Amino acid sequence: MEHLPIFLDIKAKPCLVIGGGPIALRKLENLRRAGAAITIVAPELTAEFRARVDESEIHYRARPFEDGDLEGMRLVIAATDDRAVNRHIGELANARQIPVNVADQPEDCSFIMPSIIDRSPVVVAVSTGSASPVLARMIRARLESLVPAGYGRLAELCADYRDKVKARFEQQRDRRRFWDRVLQGGVAERIFSGHLAEAHVAMEKELAAGTQSSVGEVYLVGAGPGDPDLLTFRALRLMQQADVVVYDRLVAKPIIDMVRRDAEHIYVGKQRNQHTMRQEEINRLLARLAKEGHRVLRLKGGDPFIFGRGGEEIDTLAAEGVPFQVVPGITAANGCACYGGIPLTHRDYAQSVTFVTGHLKDHSIDLNWPQLAQPNQTVVFYMGLVGLPKIVEQLITHGVSPEMPVALVQQGTTHMQKVYAGTLATIIDEVETDPPEPPTLIIVGEVVRLRDKLAWFSIERDPEQGATTPILPGD
C-alpha cells in the first residue's frame, strides 16, 4: 500500500487553492462539500469558476501566487497551468508540513485526491495511487450502483439509534447481530425506498423484538425481458440480500445465476395448461416463507404489475400482514420492441400504445376488438402465440387492413431473439413455416414498417459467455 487512506476534518479550516481553471475547480468542489474555508489565488478565473466564487463564501485573491499565501493554511491544492510554479508550491508546503496536492504531479504531492462517492455521512474513496485516475473513475462508476443514495440516510438512522441499541443489548455480539439484521432487512429497504417514517416504526419493532427474528419481507422484483444488463440497481441489490428466491420460467437463467449463491431456489413456473404450482399456492407460499423470517425474492419476468400477477400476490401479502416492496422491471413490450428496432409510438404512425394479454384466465381471448382495431395506435399482445390465428381473424373482421404490419419477437433481448415481420395477411404462413419458440410477443401497428430503417443492429449473444455482438445490416 503506497498511500495511507485517511479522511481529514477540514470543516471551517483554512484551505488554499492556487489556479483558476477546470482542474482547480474540480478540486475546489471537494473542499467545498467538506465545509472548508477556501481561499482562491489566481490571476484569472474561468466563467464557471467565477460563478461558483460569486455564489459561495470563497475568498478570492486576483493575482499570481505569493509565498506568503501559505501562511495559516491547513491544506493546499496547486493546480495552475505552470508546472514549475506547481512544483515550487509543493516544495514550500512540504517544507512547512502542510498537506499539499499538486495536480498531475504526484512526485510533488504529500497526499493524492481520490475518486469519491459521496453519500454523506457515508463516503467511499477510490484511488490507484496516481497510476490511472481514469481507472479510478471507472471503478467509482461501478461502485455507484452498489452504494445507493439512501445509504447516507441509513447511516443517519444508525446514529439516531446508536445509544438505544447499546442500552437494549449489553453484549457486543448481540448488538452486531441486531445491526446485521437491520442493515440488510426491511428497515434499510424502507430507507432506500424513501419511506422514512415507516423505517423508524420498523426500527422500533426490531428493538422490541430483541434478538428474536422478526417477520421477514417479500421483494417482488421485475427481472425484465431476459437481458441481465436491463436489471435495475435496486433489483441487483435485493437479489444479493434474499435468502429464498421464488421464480418462474420467464426469468432467464443468467439472471437466476446473479442471485445470492447460498439462497434457496424454488421454481414455480407456469406454462399454458401446465402449472408447477397454482397462483393461489404461490401467494400462500410467499406469505408463509416471510412469516418464517425469510427475505423472499419473488423474481418475475418483465414487470410484476404488467401481466405478471403481482397484484394478486400483494393482495395476499397485505391480508396476511407481511411486509413487501415492489421493484419495477423493464416490461417485455419495451425490451422486445427496442431490441427489435420497433418504436412503440411515433408521431406519424401511432399516438398511443395498448398492452393486452393474448389469453384470459379461462384461456379465451374475448377482447374488446373494436377498440383494438382503432387506427393510429400500436397493440402489443402478451402470451398470444397460441391464439395468433384468432387475433389475426378478429382484427381483420373488425376493420383492420390485412396489409397492417405485424412483428413477432421470439425470446426478446436474449441470444435466442428472432423477429418475424409480415402483415396480418402473411404472418400465419410465416410462423407455420418456421414456428417461433415461446415466450413470443406480438406487435401490431404501422410502427413495424420502421423496423428496417431503425433497427441499425440486432443482438447476437454468446450463450456461454453472455457477450453481445452488434450485427450491422447486411452482415
Steps between C-alpha positions, in 0.01 A plus 500: 500500500678813375262748665318491833130571438379751758213749531588853610267726694535836324163644593549878546877453467696736270586329173674647194439428131747652251369509144189614318438233238285185471737279703513747786119524489464122536732503800310796645170309488627226731630755751174693485291187569724425798422844646848656469564873527645548152732761355566513124815651352510550122547791260184397312208260541295319239140615468374188678759545776403867541132407533582249774708756691225761473233263638712361786684637801840467334779756536662583167842663452525612136877476452779246456609280792724648767692297760316675782169357377582176685497674838245337735374249242407146606490355148621614156403415142735608220325490162645772280597441136870556583678183619791698646266713712315189616828332597611809691171504694541130579853553632392792719199314643700183570770703674232648726334158548174620345316222311526587130357356180664602172281430198647240261836507681484214754871528580433846652195392708483407866147367441292405198134570430294182454191447290209551740153355545322742731207356695564717805557405769612192305795581274684251277837594352674315216862554405756339270788689661508741203574207267175550308241759608277386211499143637411637846203684349389183320514302825307775675231486231457129561482549875235769455246225422589312820476802731157659444430853616294363789811380682555850633151506653557149633818611676311790655235261631776283652638805678153585635458152649856426606447577869166315510659189352785512753247525780288215359786253445775465757710254301693624197416176322127569535543858378690379195230245416232764543671744265562223246127428497398866480749609235410213268128483566175689486619808688775567246271435207244750629778758521613424144146532366452837674252385768679660794209501746431131434872429551489648851189296583671184373812587702299526821345159427845351446617642833196355673564161341850496641709206388194318372457500124206707391280434198683501168413688185408427139669676208294490179772572248457550127778304329441663162460323168819293520818701452674527843633844403143634523465429874470803727761576766236447767408158357865393510535607862195306612608195300815492714312541829223240470540157659216343300424563132167405343513521120316395184590389150509853356808588707812438293766267641778765494280709731440206736877454513536855637295422812686451827668161463393348831133597458239226481345475153131415452372462144131580450494529121174488309437419136174479310303207649801400713537662840780391733315686776166677481500876554306470825765261632778740398326780689480290816858380459635855494307593815609185684869543418497863614324409826779250565741796496636464146583777259316371195589606149207451262663531159256560217573539130444851368316724744304356796197721434468453123340157451731371772222429754691703755177665610355163603811418700508825694128463574581187696810652663306805614220284640755290690680806639826417320730792409579524129641729239469505125793572268391582144674340206522571129189336363519265201329749269768763555795262494393291201392798293822689573729206421290426191537856371128580527389824672172442681390855428584740219358842423410400143376145559376436856392746765412232756601149600288227657627198691258206500527138608455240229298271725279546803471296817266249330736478195261700281598811304173687520644851471365845414573458130336827382734691730805301390412563134518880534750676269817688601591271787734212577359186661730262684371152580660312787471119507323501165701248299247214530211737426671672204249372239211629712671837549559542126145394416335735748710803409420462130132433578484826697643712220879480524659477155653159414809701399548626857861424602557239773815390682554202726802528733617163628681500837583867465827650633661155538738309271191310376331816373345473155264745332229382259369794296203493263141615473172369637453326163842326498610446859318168552680341204834631625469353847368168367812465286735584788309479834631744764581388854317650796504746656416702190357851493268621222517863384231630262518848350643727233811552716618154393570651156781699661692190603715477186591867534557521875634156592861601441618189678367175632625322810715191482579367846747226578300256717814381678676830566206739500681734260300710259602572142333762280407371156484782247246489215634291212736290717 
